[in-house]
């Protein structure tokens, strides 16, 4: 059990999916032992294994457990920042973290207005069709961006989804220039959002994230009016998560 938990902690602390060989070497475990514990963790839905790369990332059950712990302990400092954004803007307030070729929702505070947005904690979303995803893409180095998209499928979710690589490149360049990303009916027909990326590099936790506020497409201008609030929240979250 202790070895399995050590493996789980290593995967959780990593910004990139981990392979069995990496884990075996880092933890000085026999390859067969590392593989056996990994399979137990996958069976328990604490980890998931990518079918294409055979690498491991956190599973949805791990995120559900983390959320339950957070709720039992009361709002963490980082969550308090999100609650403040949610209260001021009234919009759904979400956070996503880069995991492999997608992002995973780590926080979702429903709207106090008329429309809440899907994004269950532990579920994942595409990088090219969401403001969270495009914000995260904008933080990658040129080499990292090219490598990630080399096998990435620009799947169409709506008629507004970006499906051409050249157009996505232009969009990400714009996000880098202005410091925030937008999505307008690109993943869900009725949903618009804006997101600001931020990097967490604290002891025991690293990762690339984005904070997002989302609402009905008719409220895009209202979302944009809060961009300074979202930027400020992203700056605060860097040191709190």
PDB file of C-alpha atoms in Angstrom:
ATOM      1  CA  UNK A   1       0.000   0.000   0.000  1.00  0.00           C
ATOM      2  CA  UNK A   2       2.764   2.457   0.894  1.00  0.00           C
ATOM      3  CA  UNK A   3       4.524   1.915  -2.436  1.00  0.00           C
ATOM      4  CA  UNK A   4       1.275   2.390  -4.345  1.00  0.00           C
ATOM      5  CA  UNK A   5       0.583   5.649  -2.511  1.00  0.00           C
ATOM      6  CA  UNK A   6       4.114   6.866  -3.242  1.00  0.00           C
ATOM      7  CA  UNK A   7       3.518   6.189  -6.940  1.00  0.00           C
ATOM      8  CA  UNK A   8       0.181   8.015  -6.771  1.00  0.00           C
ATOM      9  CA  UNK A   9       1.840  11.033  -5.122  1.00  0.00           C
ATOM     10  CA  UNK A  10       4.568  11.093  -7.785  1.00  0.00           C
ATOM     11  CA  UNK A  11       2.023  11.113 -10.615  1.00  0.00           C
ATOM     12  CA  UNK A  12      -0.052  13.771  -8.833  1.00  0.00           C
ATOM     13  CA  UNK A  13       2.967  16.060  -8.388  1.00  0.00           C
ATOM     14  CA  UNK A  14       4.115  15.729 -11.993  1.00  0.00           C
ATOM     15  CA  UNK A  15       3.177  18.194 -14.724  1.00  0.00           C
ATOM     16  CA  UNK A  16       3.392  15.477 -17.387  1.00  0.00           C
ATOM     17  CA  UNK A  17       2.108  11.905 -17.724  1.00  0.00           C
ATOM     18  CA  UNK A  18       4.483   9.352 -16.254  1.00  0.00           C
ATOM     19  CA  UNK A  19       5.652   6.063 -17.737  1.00  0.00           C
ATOM     20  CA  UNK A  20       6.326   2.896 -15.793  1.00  0.00           C
ATOM     21  CA  UNK A  21      10.066   3.119 -16.545  1.00  0.00           C
ATOM     22  CA  UNK A  22      10.241   6.696 -15.226  1.00  0.00           C
ATOM     23  CA  UNK A  23       8.419   5.698 -12.066  1.00  0.00           C
ATOM     24  CA  UNK A  24      10.545   2.595 -11.575  1.00  0.00           C
ATOM     25  CA  UNK A  25      13.783   4.574 -11.853  1.00  0.00           C
ATOM     26  CA  UNK A  26      12.657   7.562  -9.795  1.00  0.00           C
ATOM     27  CA  UNK A  27      11.402   5.442  -6.906  1.00  0.00           C
ATOM     28  CA  UNK A  28      14.072   2.720  -7.237  1.00  0.00           C
ATOM     29  CA  UNK A  29      11.483   0.004  -7.677  1.00  0.00           C
ATOM     30  CA  UNK A  30      11.763  -3.151  -9.759  1.00  0.00           C
ATOM     31  CA  UNK A  31       9.950  -2.652 -13.045  1.00  0.00           C
ATOM     32  CA  UNK A  32       7.548  -5.506 -12.330  1.00  0.00           C
ATOM     33  CA  UNK A  33       6.713  -4.073  -8.904  1.00  0.00           C
ATOM     34  CA  UNK A  34       6.024  -0.608 -10.294  1.00  0.00           C
ATOM     35  CA  UNK A  35       3.857  -2.089 -13.043  1.00  0.00           C
ATOM     36  CA  UNK A  36       1.849  -4.182 -10.566  1.00  0.00           C
ATOM     37  CA  UNK A  37       1.111  -1.202  -8.322  1.00  0.00           C
ATOM     38  CA  UNK A  38       0.194   0.937 -11.326  1.00  0.00           C
ATOM     39  CA  UNK A  39      -2.333  -1.627 -12.474  1.00  0.00           C
ATOM     40  CA  UNK A  40      -3.885  -1.710  -9.001  1.00  0.00           C
ATOM     41  CA  UNK A  41      -4.195   2.087  -9.073  1.00  0.00           C
ATOM     42  CA  UNK A  42      -5.789   1.973 -12.527  1.00  0.00           C
ATOM     43  CA  UNK A  43      -8.262  -0.683 -11.370  1.00  0.00           C
ATOM     44  CA  UNK A  44      -9.146   1.570  -8.429  1.00  0.00           C
ATOM     45  CA  UNK A  45      -9.688   4.483 -10.887  1.00  0.00           C
ATOM     46  CA  UNK A  46      -7.055   6.533  -9.081  1.00  0.00           C
ATOM     47  CA  UNK A  47      -4.928   6.581 -12.241  1.00  0.00           C
ATOM     48  CA  UNK A  48      -5.712   6.281 -15.934  1.00  0.00           C
ATOM     49  CA  UNK A  49      -3.404   4.909 -18.614  1.00  0.00           C
ATOM     50  CA  UNK A  50      -3.274   6.552 -22.017  1.00  0.00           C
ATOM     51  CA  UNK A  51      -3.896   3.904 -24.671  1.00  0.00           C
ATOM     52  CA  UNK A  52      -1.552   5.579 -27.172  1.00  0.00           C
ATOM     53  CA  UNK A  53       1.435   6.398 -24.931  1.00  0.00           C
ATOM     54  CA  UNK A  54       0.949   3.884 -22.086  1.00  0.00           C
ATOM     55  CA  UNK A  55       1.664   6.729 -19.642  1.00  0.00           C
ATOM     56  CA  UNK A  56      -0.290   7.419 -16.478  1.00  0.00           C
ATOM     57  CA  UNK A  57      -2.198  10.437 -15.156  1.00  0.00           C
ATOM     58  CA  UNK A  58      -4.595  10.968 -12.261  1.00  0.00           C
ATOM     59  CA  UNK A  59      -7.997   9.346 -12.601  1.00  0.00           C
ATOM     60  CA  UNK A  60     -11.352  10.929 -11.900  1.00  0.00           C
ATOM     61  CA  UNK A  61     -11.662   9.121  -8.558  1.00  0.00           C
ATOM     62  CA  UNK A  62      -8.491  10.811  -7.318  1.00  0.00           C
ATOM     63  CA  UNK A  63      -9.973  14.218  -8.116  1.00  0.00           C
ATOM     64  CA  UNK A  64     -13.259  13.318  -6.414  1.00  0.00           C
ATOM     65  CA  UNK A  65     -11.402  12.290  -3.265  1.00  0.00           C
ATOM     66  CA  UNK A  66      -9.345  15.489  -3.316  1.00  0.00           C
ATOM     67  CA  UNK A  67     -12.510  17.556  -3.685  1.00  0.00           C
ATOM     68  CA  UNK A  68     -14.206  15.740  -0.812  1.00  0.00           C
ATOM     69  CA  UNK A  69     -11.216  16.388   1.445  1.00  0.00           C
ATOM     70  CA  UNK A  70     -11.233  20.049   0.474  1.00  0.00           C
ATOM     71  CA  UNK A  71     -14.941  20.365   1.277  1.00  0.00           C
ATOM     72  CA  UNK A  72     -14.573  18.640   4.634  1.00  0.00           C
ATOM     73  CA  UNK A  73     -11.699  20.908   5.650  1.00  0.00           C
ATOM     74  CA  UNK A  74     -13.503  24.040   4.521  1.00  0.00           C
ATOM     75  CA  UNK A  75     -12.532  26.396   1.659  1.00  0.00           C
ATOM     76  CA  UNK A  76      -8.824  26.491   0.978  1.00  0.00           C
ATOM     77  CA  UNK A  77      -7.158  29.815   0.325  1.00  0.00           C
ATOM     78  CA  UNK A  78      -7.174  29.212  -3.420  1.00  0.00           C
ATOM     79  CA  UNK A  79     -10.843  28.297  -3.442  1.00  0.00           C
ATOM     80  CA  UNK A  80     -11.617  31.456  -1.501  1.00  0.00           C
ATOM     81  CA  UNK A  81     -10.191  33.489  -4.385  1.00  0.00           C
ATOM     82  CA  UNK A  82     -12.556  31.692  -6.757  1.00  0.00           C
ATOM     83  CA  UNK A  83     -15.495  32.269  -4.468  1.00  0.00           C
ATOM     84  CA  UNK A  84     -14.722  35.985  -4.491  1.00  0.00           C
ATOM     85  CA  UNK A  85     -14.610  36.059  -8.304  1.00  0.00           C
ATOM     86  CA  UNK A  86     -17.855  34.107  -8.432  1.00  0.00           C
ATOM     87  CA  UNK A  87     -19.563  36.476  -6.003  1.00  0.00           C
ATOM     88  CA  UNK A  88     -18.449  39.621  -7.824  1.00  0.00           C
ATOM     89  CA  UNK A  89     -19.155  38.468 -11.364  1.00  0.00           C
ATOM     90  CA  UNK A  90     -22.065  36.045 -10.685  1.00  0.00           C
ATOM     91  CA  UNK A  91     -20.639  33.845 -13.485  1.00  0.00           C
ATOM     92  CA  UNK A  92     -19.650  30.183 -13.278  1.00  0.00           C
ATOM     93  CA  UNK A  93     -16.027  30.113 -12.121  1.00  0.00           C
ATOM     94  CA  UNK A  94     -13.838  27.166 -13.075  1.00  0.00           C
ATOM     95  CA  UNK A  95     -10.210  26.058 -12.988  1.00  0.00           C
ATOM     96  CA  UNK A  96      -8.588  23.523 -15.295  1.00  0.00           C
ATOM     97  CA  UNK A  97      -5.181  21.841 -15.195  1.00  0.00           C
ATOM     98  CA  UNK A  98      -3.189  20.495 -18.133  1.00  0.00           C
ATOM     99  CA  UNK A  99      -3.075  16.703 -18.025  1.00  0.00           C
ATOM    100  CA  UNK A 100      -1.644  15.015 -21.087  1.00  0.00           C
ATOM    101  CA  UNK A 101      -3.400  16.273 -24.224  1.00  0.00           C
ATOM    102  CA  UNK A 102      -6.471  17.588 -22.382  1.00  0.00           C
ATOM    103  CA  UNK A 103      -7.209  19.584 -19.279  1.00  0.00           C
ATOM    104  CA  UNK A 104      -9.004  18.381 -16.168  1.00  0.00           C
ATOM    105  CA  UNK A 105     -11.423  20.509 -14.170  1.00  0.00           C
ATOM    106  CA  UNK A 106     -10.153  20.963 -10.614  1.00  0.00           C
ATOM    107  CA  UNK A 107     -12.721  23.535  -9.458  1.00  0.00           C
ATOM    108  CA  UNK A 108     -16.234  24.529 -10.544  1.00  0.00           C
ATOM    109  CA  UNK A 109     -18.284  27.083  -8.630  1.00  0.00           C
ATOM    110  CA  UNK A 110     -21.772  27.415 -10.169  1.00  0.00           C
ATOM    111  CA  UNK A 111     -23.162  30.722 -11.339  1.00  0.00           C
ATOM    112  CA  UNK A 112     -25.193  32.758  -8.896  1.00  0.00           C
ATOM    113  CA  UNK A 113     -26.976  34.212 -11.919  1.00  0.00           C
ATOM    114  CA  UNK A 114     -29.119  32.504 -14.507  1.00  0.00           C
ATOM    115  CA  UNK A 115     -26.850  29.911 -16.119  1.00  0.00           C
ATOM    116  CA  UNK A 116     -24.304  27.477 -14.723  1.00  0.00           C
ATOM    117  CA  UNK A 117     -21.800  25.700 -16.927  1.00  0.00           C
ATOM    118  CA  UNK A 118     -20.915  22.026 -17.012  1.00  0.00           C
ATOM    119  CA  UNK A 119     -17.433  21.020 -15.947  1.00  0.00           C
ATOM    120  CA  UNK A 120     -17.621  18.429 -13.213  1.00  0.00           C
ATOM    121  CA  UNK A 121     -14.476  18.193 -11.101  1.00  0.00           C
ATOM    122  CA  UNK A 122     -12.332  15.381 -12.485  1.00  0.00           C
ATOM    123  CA  UNK A 123     -13.868  15.525 -15.960  1.00  0.00           C
ATOM    124  CA  UNK A 124     -11.769  16.713 -18.869  1.00  0.00           C
ATOM    125  CA  UNK A 125     -12.046  19.100 -21.796  1.00  0.00           C
ATOM    126  CA  UNK A 126     -10.304  19.703 -25.140  1.00  0.00           C
ATOM    127  CA  UNK A 127      -7.528  22.238 -25.498  1.00  0.00           C
ATOM    128  CA  UNK A 128      -8.538  23.691 -28.876  1.00  0.00           C
ATOM    129  CA  UNK A 129     -12.253  24.274 -28.278  1.00  0.00           C
ATOM    130  CA  UNK A 130     -12.306  25.962 -24.857  1.00  0.00           C
ATOM    131  CA  UNK A 131     -10.891  29.145 -23.395  1.00  0.00           C
ATOM    132  CA  UNK A 132      -9.222  27.153 -20.607  1.00  0.00           C
ATOM    133  CA  UNK A 133      -7.517  24.949 -23.193  1.00  0.00           C
ATOM    134  CA  UNK A 134      -6.370  27.819 -25.397  1.00  0.00           C
ATOM    135  CA  UNK A 135      -5.087  29.716 -22.365  1.00  0.00           C
ATOM    136  CA  UNK A 136      -3.047  26.682 -21.335  1.00  0.00           C
ATOM    137  CA  UNK A 137      -1.710  26.202 -24.879  1.00  0.00           C
ATOM    138  CA  UNK A 138      -0.467  29.790 -24.846  1.00  0.00           C
ATOM    139  CA  UNK A 139       1.895  29.025 -21.961  1.00  0.00           C
ATOM    140  CA  UNK A 140       3.753  26.242 -23.760  1.00  0.00           C
ATOM    141  CA  UNK A 141       7.139  26.739 -25.349  1.00  0.00           C
ATOM    142  CA  UNK A 142       7.262  26.567 -29.143  1.00  0.00           C
ATOM    143  CA  UNK A 143       8.754  23.087 -28.914  1.00  0.00           C
ATOM    144  CA  UNK A 144       6.220  21.941 -26.335  1.00  0.00           C
ATOM    145  CA  UNK A 145       3.333  23.348 -28.357  1.00  0.00           C
ATOM    146  CA  UNK A 146       4.502  21.633 -31.545  1.00  0.00           C
ATOM    147  CA  UNK A 147       5.084  18.322 -29.780  1.00  0.00           C
ATOM    148  CA  UNK A 148       1.680  18.325 -28.110  1.00  0.00           C
ATOM    149  CA  UNK A 149      -0.183  19.121 -31.318  1.00  0.00           C
ATOM    150  CA  UNK A 150       1.798  16.677 -33.453  1.00  0.00           C
ATOM    151  CA  UNK A 151      -0.727  13.912 -32.761  1.00  0.00           C
ATOM    152  CA  UNK A 152      -3.613  16.066 -31.562  1.00  0.00           C
ATOM    153  CA  UNK A 153      -7.020  15.804 -33.247  1.00  0.00           C
ATOM    154  CA  UNK A 154      -8.836  19.094 -33.868  1.00  0.00           C
ATOM    155  CA  UNK A 155     -12.261  17.566 -33.387  1.00  0.00           C
ATOM    156  CA  UNK A 156     -15.316  19.658 -34.236  1.00  0.00           C
ATOM    157  CA  UNK A 157     -17.816  20.017 -31.391  1.00  0.00           C
ATOM    158  CA  UNK A 158     -19.901  22.839 -32.895  1.00  0.00           C
ATOM    159  CA  UNK A 159     -19.869  24.855 -36.105  1.00  0.00           C
ATOM    160  CA  UNK A 160     -17.639  27.389 -34.317  1.00  0.00           C
ATOM    161  CA  UNK A 161     -14.905  24.953 -33.247  1.00  0.00           C
ATOM    162  CA  UNK A 162     -11.433  25.667 -34.603  1.00  0.00           C
ATOM    163  CA  UNK A 163     -10.504  22.670 -36.766  1.00  0.00           C
ATOM    164  CA  UNK A 164      -7.626  24.095 -38.835  1.00  0.00           C
ATOM    165  CA  UNK A 165      -4.125  24.069 -37.342  1.00  0.00           C
ATOM    166  CA  UNK A 166      -3.192  27.421 -38.918  1.00  0.00           C
ATOM    167  CA  UNK A 167      -6.218  29.087 -37.373  1.00  0.00           C
ATOM    168  CA  UNK A 168      -5.442  27.584 -33.978  1.00  0.00           C
ATOM    169  CA  UNK A 169      -1.850  28.831 -34.244  1.00  0.00           C
ATOM    170  CA  UNK A 170      -3.140  32.344 -34.924  1.00  0.00           C
ATOM    171  CA  UNK A 171      -5.583  32.133 -32.033  1.00  0.00           C
ATOM    172  CA  UNK A 172      -2.918  30.992 -29.567  1.00  0.00           C
ATOM    173  CA  UNK A 173      -0.582  33.760 -30.762  1.00  0.00           C
ATOM    174  CA  UNK A 174      -3.356  36.253 -30.003  1.00  0.00           C
ATOM    175  CA  UNK A 175      -3.855  34.758 -26.536  1.00  0.00           C
ATOM    176  CA  UNK A 176      -0.151  35.144 -25.832  1.00  0.00           C
ATOM    177  CA  UNK A 177      -0.287  38.771 -26.950  1.00  0.00           C
ATOM    178  CA  UNK A 178      -3.267  39.859 -24.863  1.00  0.00           C
ATOM    179  CA  UNK A 179      -2.825  37.457 -21.923  1.00  0.00           C
ATOM    180  CA  UNK A 180      -6.241  35.820 -21.958  1.00  0.00           C
ATOM    181  CA  UNK A 181      -8.284  33.433 -24.104  1.00  0.00           C
ATOM    182  CA  UNK A 182     -11.869  33.465 -25.326  1.00  0.00           C
ATOM    183  CA  UNK A 183     -14.242  30.778 -26.555  1.00  0.00           C
ATOM    184  CA  UNK A 184     -17.657  31.508 -28.009  1.00  0.00           C
ATOM    185  CA  UNK A 185     -19.938  28.507 -28.657  1.00  0.00           C
ATOM    186  CA  UNK A 186     -16.891  26.424 -29.634  1.00  0.00           C
ATOM    187  CA  UNK A 187     -17.370  23.472 -27.266  1.00  0.00           C
ATOM    188  CA  UNK A 188     -20.983  23.958 -26.195  1.00  0.00           C
ATOM    189  CA  UNK A 189     -23.411  25.858 -28.395  1.00  0.00           C
ATOM    190  CA  UNK A 190     -24.727  28.244 -25.746  1.00  0.00           C
ATOM    191  CA  UNK A 191     -21.557  28.810 -23.701  1.00  0.00           C
ATOM    192  CA  UNK A 192     -19.040  31.647 -23.880  1.00  0.00           C
ATOM    193  CA  UNK A 193     -16.031  32.027 -21.613  1.00  0.00           C
ATOM    194  CA  UNK A 194     -12.769  33.841 -20.952  1.00  0.00           C
ATOM    195  CA  UNK A 195      -9.712  32.350 -19.239  1.00  0.00           C
ATOM    196  CA  UNK A 196      -6.338  33.449 -17.898  1.00  0.00           C
ATOM    197  CA  UNK A 197      -3.495  30.935 -17.504  1.00  0.00           C
ATOM    198  CA  UNK A 198      -1.245  30.619 -14.481  1.00  0.00           C
ATOM    199  CA  UNK A 199       1.580  28.366 -13.413  1.00  0.00           C
ATOM    200  CA  UNK A 200       1.816  26.685 -10.007  1.00  0.00           C
ATOM    201  CA  UNK A 201       5.300  25.720  -8.863  1.00  0.00           C
ATOM    202  CA  UNK A 202       5.047  25.181  -5.129  1.00  0.00           C
ATOM    203  CA  UNK A 203       6.546  22.491  -2.944  1.00  0.00           C
ATOM    204  CA  UNK A 204       4.642  19.294  -3.627  1.00  0.00           C
ATOM    205  CA  UNK A 205       2.500  20.729  -6.428  1.00  0.00           C
ATOM    206  CA  UNK A 206       3.337  21.916  -9.928  1.00  0.00           C
ATOM    207  CA  UNK A 207       1.246  22.374 -13.014  1.00  0.00           C
ATOM    208  CA  UNK A 208      -0.172  24.587 -15.732  1.00  0.00           C
ATOM    209  CA  UNK A 209      -3.660  25.896 -14.981  1.00  0.00           C
ATOM    210  CA  UNK A 210      -6.219  28.427 -16.183  1.00  0.00           C
ATOM    211  CA  UNK A 211      -9.030  30.196 -14.350  1.00  0.00           C
ATOM    212  CA  UNK A 212     -12.228  30.728 -16.307  1.00  0.00           C
ATOM    213  CA  UNK A 213     -15.508  32.569 -16.019  1.00  0.00           C
ATOM    214  CA  UNK A 214     -18.310  31.336 -18.261  1.00  0.00           C
ATOM    215  CA  UNK A 215     -21.868  32.280 -19.141  1.00  0.00           C
ATOM    216  CA  UNK A 216     -24.427  32.266 -21.941  1.00  0.00           C
ATOM    217  CA  UNK A 217     -23.101  33.418 -25.320  1.00  0.00           C
ATOM    218  CA  UNK A 218     -25.246  36.543 -25.073  1.00  0.00           C
ATOM    219  CA  UNK A 219     -23.072  37.680 -22.152  1.00  0.00           C
ATOM    220  CA  UNK A 220     -19.692  37.640 -23.896  1.00  0.00           C
ATOM    221  CA  UNK A 221     -19.273  41.419 -23.569  1.00  0.00           C
ATOM    222  CA  UNK A 222     -20.082  41.194 -19.876  1.00  0.00           C
ATOM    223  CA  UNK A 223     -17.473  38.434 -19.468  1.00  0.00           C
ATOM    224  CA  UNK A 224     -14.843  40.611 -21.161  1.00  0.00           C
ATOM    225  CA  UNK A 225     -15.613  43.476 -18.792  1.00  0.00           C
ATOM    226  CA  UNK A 226     -14.313  41.336 -15.923  1.00  0.00           C
ATOM    227  CA  UNK A 227     -10.961  40.394 -17.480  1.00  0.00           C
ATOM    228  CA  UNK A 228      -8.935  42.479 -15.007  1.00  0.00           C
ATOM    229  CA  UNK A 229     -10.677  40.688 -12.137  1.00  0.00           C
ATOM    230  CA  UNK A 230      -9.796  37.310 -13.640  1.00  0.00           C
ATOM    231  CA  UNK A 231      -6.178  38.372 -14.255  1.00  0.00           C
ATOM    232  CA  UNK A 232      -5.853  39.478 -10.641  1.00  0.00           C
ATOM    233  CA  UNK A 233      -7.297  36.180  -9.440  1.00  0.00           C
ATOM    234  CA  UNK A 234      -4.820  34.215 -11.589  1.00  0.00           C
ATOM    235  CA  UNK A 235      -1.919  36.159 -10.049  1.00  0.00           C
ATOM    236  CA  UNK A 236      -3.197  35.379  -6.551  1.00  0.00           C
ATOM    237  CA  UNK A 237      -3.747  31.689  -7.319  1.00  0.00           C
ATOM    238  CA  UNK A 238      -0.120  31.160  -8.334  1.00  0.00           C
ATOM    239  CA  UNK A 239       0.949  31.222  -4.709  1.00  0.00           C
ATOM    240  CA  UNK A 240      -2.118  29.682  -3.113  1.00  0.00           C
ATOM    241  CA  UNK A 241      -2.833  26.423  -4.923  1.00  0.00           C
TER     242      UNK A 241
END
